[in-house]
Tab-separated table of C-alpha atoms in Angstrom:
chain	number	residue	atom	x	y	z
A	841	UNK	CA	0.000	0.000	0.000
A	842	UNK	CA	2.729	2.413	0.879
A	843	UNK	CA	4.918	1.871	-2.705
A	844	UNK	CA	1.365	2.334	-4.468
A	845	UNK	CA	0.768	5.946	-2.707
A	846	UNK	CA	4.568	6.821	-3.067
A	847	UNK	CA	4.924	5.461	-6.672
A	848	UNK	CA	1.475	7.395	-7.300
A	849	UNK	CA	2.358	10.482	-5.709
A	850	UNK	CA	6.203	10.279	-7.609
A	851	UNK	CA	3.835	10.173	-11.147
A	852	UNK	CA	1.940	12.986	-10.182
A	853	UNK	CA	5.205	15.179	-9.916
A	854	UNK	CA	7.605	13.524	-12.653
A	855	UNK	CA	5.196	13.441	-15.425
A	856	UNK	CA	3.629	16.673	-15.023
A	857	UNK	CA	7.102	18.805	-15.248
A	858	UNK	CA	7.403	20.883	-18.645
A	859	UNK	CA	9.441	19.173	-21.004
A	860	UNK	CA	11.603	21.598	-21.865
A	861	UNK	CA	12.993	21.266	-18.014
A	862	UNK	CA	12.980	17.267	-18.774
A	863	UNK	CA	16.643	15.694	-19.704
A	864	UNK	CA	16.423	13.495	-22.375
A	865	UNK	CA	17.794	10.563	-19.847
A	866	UNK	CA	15.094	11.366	-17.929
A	867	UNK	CA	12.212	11.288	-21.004
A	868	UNK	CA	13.809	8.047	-22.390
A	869	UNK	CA	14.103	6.596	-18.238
A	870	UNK	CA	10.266	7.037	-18.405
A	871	UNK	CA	9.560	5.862	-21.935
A	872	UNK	CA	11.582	2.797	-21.439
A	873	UNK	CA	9.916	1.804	-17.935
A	874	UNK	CA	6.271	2.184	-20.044
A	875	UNK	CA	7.787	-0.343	-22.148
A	876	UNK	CA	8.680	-2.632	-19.766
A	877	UNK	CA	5.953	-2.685	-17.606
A	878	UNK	CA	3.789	-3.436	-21.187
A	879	UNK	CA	6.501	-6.049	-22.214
A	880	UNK	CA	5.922	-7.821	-18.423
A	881	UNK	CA	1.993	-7.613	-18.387
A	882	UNK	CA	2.158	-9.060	-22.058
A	883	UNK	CA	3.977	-12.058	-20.795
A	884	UNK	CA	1.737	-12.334	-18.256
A	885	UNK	CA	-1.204	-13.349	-20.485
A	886	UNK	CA	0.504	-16.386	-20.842
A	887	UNK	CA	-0.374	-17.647	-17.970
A	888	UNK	CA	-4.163	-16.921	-18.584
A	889	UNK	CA	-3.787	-20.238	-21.426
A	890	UNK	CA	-4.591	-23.142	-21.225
A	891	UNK	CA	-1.589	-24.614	-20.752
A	892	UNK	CA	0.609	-26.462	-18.235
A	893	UNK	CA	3.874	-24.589	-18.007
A	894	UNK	CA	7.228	-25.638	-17.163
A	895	UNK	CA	10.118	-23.775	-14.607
A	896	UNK	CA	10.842	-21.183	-14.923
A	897	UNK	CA	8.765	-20.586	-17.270
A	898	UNK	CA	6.007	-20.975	-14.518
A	899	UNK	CA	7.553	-18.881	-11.794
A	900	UNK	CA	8.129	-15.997	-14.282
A	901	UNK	CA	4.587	-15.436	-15.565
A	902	UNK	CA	3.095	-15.742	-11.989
A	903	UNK	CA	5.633	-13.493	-10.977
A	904	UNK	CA	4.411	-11.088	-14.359
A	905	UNK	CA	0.690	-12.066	-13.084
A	906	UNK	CA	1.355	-9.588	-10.313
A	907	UNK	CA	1.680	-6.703	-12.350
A	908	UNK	CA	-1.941	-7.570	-13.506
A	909	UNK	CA	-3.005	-7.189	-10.114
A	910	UNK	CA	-2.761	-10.830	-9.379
A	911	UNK	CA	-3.431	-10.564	-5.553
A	912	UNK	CA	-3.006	-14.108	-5.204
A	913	UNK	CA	0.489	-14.066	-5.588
A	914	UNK	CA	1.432	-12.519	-2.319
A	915	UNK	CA	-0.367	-15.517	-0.603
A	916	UNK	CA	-3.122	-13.952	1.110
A	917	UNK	CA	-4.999	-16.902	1.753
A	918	UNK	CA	-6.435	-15.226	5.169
A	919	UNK	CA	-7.788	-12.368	3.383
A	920	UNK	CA	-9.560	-14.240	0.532
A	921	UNK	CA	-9.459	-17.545	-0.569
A	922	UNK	CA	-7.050	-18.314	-3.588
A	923	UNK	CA	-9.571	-20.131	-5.467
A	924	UNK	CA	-12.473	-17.744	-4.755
A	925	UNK	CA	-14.355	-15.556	-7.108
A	926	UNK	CA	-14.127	-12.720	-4.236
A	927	UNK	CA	-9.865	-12.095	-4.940
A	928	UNK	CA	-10.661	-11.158	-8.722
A	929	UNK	CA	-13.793	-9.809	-7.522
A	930	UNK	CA	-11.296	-7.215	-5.209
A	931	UNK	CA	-8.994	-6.841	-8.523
A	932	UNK	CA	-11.831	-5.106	-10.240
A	933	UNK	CA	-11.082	-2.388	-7.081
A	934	UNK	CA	-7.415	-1.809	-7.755
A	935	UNK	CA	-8.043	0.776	-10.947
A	936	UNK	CA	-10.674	2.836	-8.992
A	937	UNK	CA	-8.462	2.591	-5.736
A	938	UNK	CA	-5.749	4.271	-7.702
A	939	UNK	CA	-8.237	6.874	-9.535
A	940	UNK	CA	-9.178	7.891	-5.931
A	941	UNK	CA	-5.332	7.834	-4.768
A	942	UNK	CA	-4.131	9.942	-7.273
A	943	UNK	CA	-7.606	12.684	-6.689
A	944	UNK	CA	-6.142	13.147	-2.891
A	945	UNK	CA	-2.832	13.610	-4.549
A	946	UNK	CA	-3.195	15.860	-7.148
A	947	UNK	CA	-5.492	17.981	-4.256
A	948	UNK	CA	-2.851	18.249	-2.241
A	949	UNK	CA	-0.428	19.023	-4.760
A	950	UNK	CA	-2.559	21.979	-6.122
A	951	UNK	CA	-3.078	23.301	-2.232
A	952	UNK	CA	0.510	23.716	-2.156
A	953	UNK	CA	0.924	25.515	-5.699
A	954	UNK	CA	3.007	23.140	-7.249
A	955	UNK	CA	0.320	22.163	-10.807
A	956	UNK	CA	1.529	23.606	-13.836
A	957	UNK	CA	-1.497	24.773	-15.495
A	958	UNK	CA	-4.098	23.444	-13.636
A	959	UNK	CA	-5.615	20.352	-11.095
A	960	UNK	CA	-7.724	18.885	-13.767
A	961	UNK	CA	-5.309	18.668	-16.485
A	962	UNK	CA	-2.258	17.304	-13.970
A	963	UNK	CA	-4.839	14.462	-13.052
A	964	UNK	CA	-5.744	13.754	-16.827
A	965	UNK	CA	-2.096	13.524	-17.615
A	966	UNK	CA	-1.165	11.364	-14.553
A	967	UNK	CA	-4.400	9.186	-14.444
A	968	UNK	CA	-3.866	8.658	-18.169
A	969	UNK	CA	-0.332	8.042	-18.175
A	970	UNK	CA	-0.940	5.175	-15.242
A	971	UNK	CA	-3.769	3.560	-16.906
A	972	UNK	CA	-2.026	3.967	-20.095
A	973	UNK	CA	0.990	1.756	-18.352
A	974	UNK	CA	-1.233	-0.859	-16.970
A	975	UNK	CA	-3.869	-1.127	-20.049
A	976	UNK	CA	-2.964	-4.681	-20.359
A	977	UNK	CA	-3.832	-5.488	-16.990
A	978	UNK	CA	-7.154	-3.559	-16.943
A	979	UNK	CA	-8.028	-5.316	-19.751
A	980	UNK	CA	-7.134	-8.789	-19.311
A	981	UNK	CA	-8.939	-8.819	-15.899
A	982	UNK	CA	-12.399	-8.016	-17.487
A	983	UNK	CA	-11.777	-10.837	-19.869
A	984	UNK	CA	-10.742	-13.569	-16.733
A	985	UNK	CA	-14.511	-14.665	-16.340
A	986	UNK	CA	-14.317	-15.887	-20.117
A	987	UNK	CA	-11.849	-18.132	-19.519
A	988	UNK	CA	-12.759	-21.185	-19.036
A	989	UNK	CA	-11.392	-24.221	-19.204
A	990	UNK	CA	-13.802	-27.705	-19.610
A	991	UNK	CA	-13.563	-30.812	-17.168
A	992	UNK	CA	-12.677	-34.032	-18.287
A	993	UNK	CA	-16.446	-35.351	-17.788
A	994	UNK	CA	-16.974	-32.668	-20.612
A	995	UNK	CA	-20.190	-31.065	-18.151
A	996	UNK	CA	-18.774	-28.409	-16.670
A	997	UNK	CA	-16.083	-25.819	-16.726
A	998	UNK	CA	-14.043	-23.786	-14.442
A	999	UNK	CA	-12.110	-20.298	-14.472
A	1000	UNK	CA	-8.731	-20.730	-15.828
A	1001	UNK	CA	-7.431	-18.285	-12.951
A	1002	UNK	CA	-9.454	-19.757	-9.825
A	1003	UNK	CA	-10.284	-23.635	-10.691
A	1004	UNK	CA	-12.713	-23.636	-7.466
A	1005	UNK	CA	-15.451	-21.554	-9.573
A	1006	UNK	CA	-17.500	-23.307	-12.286
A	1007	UNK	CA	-18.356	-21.284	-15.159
A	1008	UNK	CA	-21.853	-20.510	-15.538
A	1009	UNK	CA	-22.985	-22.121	-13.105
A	1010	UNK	CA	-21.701	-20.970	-9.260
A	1011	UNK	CA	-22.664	-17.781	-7.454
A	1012	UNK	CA	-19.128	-16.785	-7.762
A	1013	UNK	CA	-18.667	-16.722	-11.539
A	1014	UNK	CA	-21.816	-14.482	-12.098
A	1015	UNK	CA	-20.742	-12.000	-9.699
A	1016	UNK	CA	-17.229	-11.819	-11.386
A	1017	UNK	CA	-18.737	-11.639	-14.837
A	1018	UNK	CA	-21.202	-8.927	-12.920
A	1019	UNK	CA	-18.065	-6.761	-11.721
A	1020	UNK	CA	-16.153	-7.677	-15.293
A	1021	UNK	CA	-19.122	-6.071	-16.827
A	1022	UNK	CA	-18.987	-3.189	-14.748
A	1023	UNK	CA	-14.968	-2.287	-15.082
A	1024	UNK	CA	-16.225	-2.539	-18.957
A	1025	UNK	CA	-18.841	-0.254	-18.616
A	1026	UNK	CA	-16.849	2.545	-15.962
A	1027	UNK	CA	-13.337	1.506	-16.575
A	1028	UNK	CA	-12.392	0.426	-19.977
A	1029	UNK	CA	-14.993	1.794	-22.134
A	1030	UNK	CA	-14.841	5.394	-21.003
A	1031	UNK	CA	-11.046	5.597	-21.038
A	1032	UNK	CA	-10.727	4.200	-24.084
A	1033	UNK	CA	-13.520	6.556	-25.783
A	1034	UNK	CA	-11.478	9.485	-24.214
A	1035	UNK	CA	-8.535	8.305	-25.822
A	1036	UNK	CA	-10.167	8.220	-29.475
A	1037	UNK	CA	-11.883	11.632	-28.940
A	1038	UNK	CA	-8.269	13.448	-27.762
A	1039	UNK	CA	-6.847	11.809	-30.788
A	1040	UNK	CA	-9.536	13.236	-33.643
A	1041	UNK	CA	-9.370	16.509	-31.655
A	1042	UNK	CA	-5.517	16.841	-31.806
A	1043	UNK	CA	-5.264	19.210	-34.179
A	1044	UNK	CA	-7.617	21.463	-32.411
A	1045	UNK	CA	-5.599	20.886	-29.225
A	1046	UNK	CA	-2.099	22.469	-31.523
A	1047	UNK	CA	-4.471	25.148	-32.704
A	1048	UNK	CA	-5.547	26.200	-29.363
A	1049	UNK	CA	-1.512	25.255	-27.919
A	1050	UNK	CA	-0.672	28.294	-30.976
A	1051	UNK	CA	-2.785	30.462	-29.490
A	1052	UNK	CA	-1.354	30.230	-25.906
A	1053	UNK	CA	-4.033	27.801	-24.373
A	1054	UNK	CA	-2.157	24.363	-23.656
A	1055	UNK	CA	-4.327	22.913	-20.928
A	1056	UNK	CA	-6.271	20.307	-23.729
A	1057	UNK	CA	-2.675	19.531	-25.043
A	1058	UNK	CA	-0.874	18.942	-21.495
A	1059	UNK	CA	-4.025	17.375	-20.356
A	1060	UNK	CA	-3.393	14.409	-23.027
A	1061	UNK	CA	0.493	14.877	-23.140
A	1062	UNK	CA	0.518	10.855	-22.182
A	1063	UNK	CA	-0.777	10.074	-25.527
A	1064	UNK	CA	0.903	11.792	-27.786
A	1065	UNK	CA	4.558	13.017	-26.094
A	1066	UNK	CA	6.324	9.656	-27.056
A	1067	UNK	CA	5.287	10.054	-31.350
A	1068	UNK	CA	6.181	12.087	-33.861
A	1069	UNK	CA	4.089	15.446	-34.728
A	1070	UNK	CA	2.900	13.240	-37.634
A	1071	UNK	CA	2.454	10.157	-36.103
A	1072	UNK	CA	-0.179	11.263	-33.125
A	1073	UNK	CA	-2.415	8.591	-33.958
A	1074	UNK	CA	-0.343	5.454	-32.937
A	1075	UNK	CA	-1.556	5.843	-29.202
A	1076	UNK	CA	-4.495	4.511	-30.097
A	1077	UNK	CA	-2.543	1.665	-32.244
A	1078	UNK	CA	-0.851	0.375	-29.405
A	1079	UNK	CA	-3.753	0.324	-27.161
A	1080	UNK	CA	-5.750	-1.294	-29.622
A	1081	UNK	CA	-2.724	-3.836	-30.419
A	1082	UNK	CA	-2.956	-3.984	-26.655
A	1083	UNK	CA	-6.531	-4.573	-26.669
A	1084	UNK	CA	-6.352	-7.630	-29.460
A	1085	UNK	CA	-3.916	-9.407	-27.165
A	1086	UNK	CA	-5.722	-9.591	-24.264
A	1087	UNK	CA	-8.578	-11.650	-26.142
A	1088	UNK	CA	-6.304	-14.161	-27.465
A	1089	UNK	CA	-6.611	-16.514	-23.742
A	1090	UNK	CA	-10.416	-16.477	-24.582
């Protein structure tokens, strides 16, 4: 808990700063880390197969699984039970958690003067550039209730991640499709309809930036910073790329 509020409020300060005060060792430390935190949550879809994997192999992608908010890993068996519905059901919680987190942050930050233009567009920036870094992981959790995998009687199924609950037919696998649905519908769906409207209003956002207003621009600096003037569009590439991906388990 205390390395999520410290590594929450560090992203609130360090990708906020102008640019022009940014090193490029410092641009291409933070460009780099996106990347790898993408390449990890990529190899931990994986694990979501079907399939029986071998050391290290194994031990790797549950380690990766952890970026994806794979509770289970740190072996809270005392909090919720490992093959319960209710730890992915507490999964769905981490993305809102950190929505809220980064709200109290960017509050305080702006009570002590330190936001660049504004509140609002230093927690559109930050919130965007976090949920831009864990896309993977927001998305393949939504999709966990569709994996299934059958029993060998051929009558039933269970959840790939939590073998205990039977697909379609426990209380436990309708309230995690139930809570999938809603990280859709209040999670996924809106920040990924924010991202396509900032991208066919970009040029509007360098009109306005010419004419001294850069709060639209800075507000969606996490989308565009890392591509070329010309290339502003392939933010929405790689989260669709992204997107693709996280389907192939089901």
């Amino acid at each position: 808990a205390l390395g999520c509020v410290a590594g929450v409020t560090s992203l609130a300060f360090i990708v906020n700063r102008d640019l022009i005060l940014q090193s490029n060792s410092a641009l291409s430390v933070i460009i780099i880390g996106g990347l790898t935190v993408s390449a990890i949550q990529t190899m931990g879809i994986f694990r979501s197969l079907a399939m029986d994997w071998f050391e290290p192999l194994k031990s790797i992608y549950l380690l990766c699984s952890l970026v994806s908010f794979n509770l289970d890993v740190l072996r809270l068996p005392c909090v919720f039970p490992a093959n319960s519905a209710t730890s992915y059901i507490i999964r769905q919680f981490v993305a809102p958690f950190v929505a809220a987190l980064l709200a109290v942050v960017i509050w305080i930050k702006s009570r002590l003067g330190k936001c660049a233009i504004s509140a609002m567009v230093d927690y559109m920036n930050t919130l965007g550039t976090i949920f831009s870094a864990v896309f993977i992981s927001i998305a393949i959790n939504i999709v966990l209730p569709l994996v299934c995998y059958t029993h060998p009687d051929g009558a039933s199924s269970s959840m790939q991640s939590h073998p205990g609950v039977l697909c379609w037919e426990s209380p436990g696998h309708w309230a995690a499709v139930g809570t999938s649905m809603a990280s859709l519908a209040f999670v996924l769906l809106p920040f990924v309809t924010i991202v396509l409207w900032a991208t066919l209003r970009y040029k509007t956002f360098v009109v306005q930036a010419n004419c001294g207003n850069l709060a639209s621009l800075n507000a969606f600096r996490f989308l565009f910073f890392r591509f070329h003037l010309d290339r502003y569009y392939y933010g929405v590439l790689f989260m669709m790329r992204s997107l693709v991906l996280c389907f192939v388990p089901v």
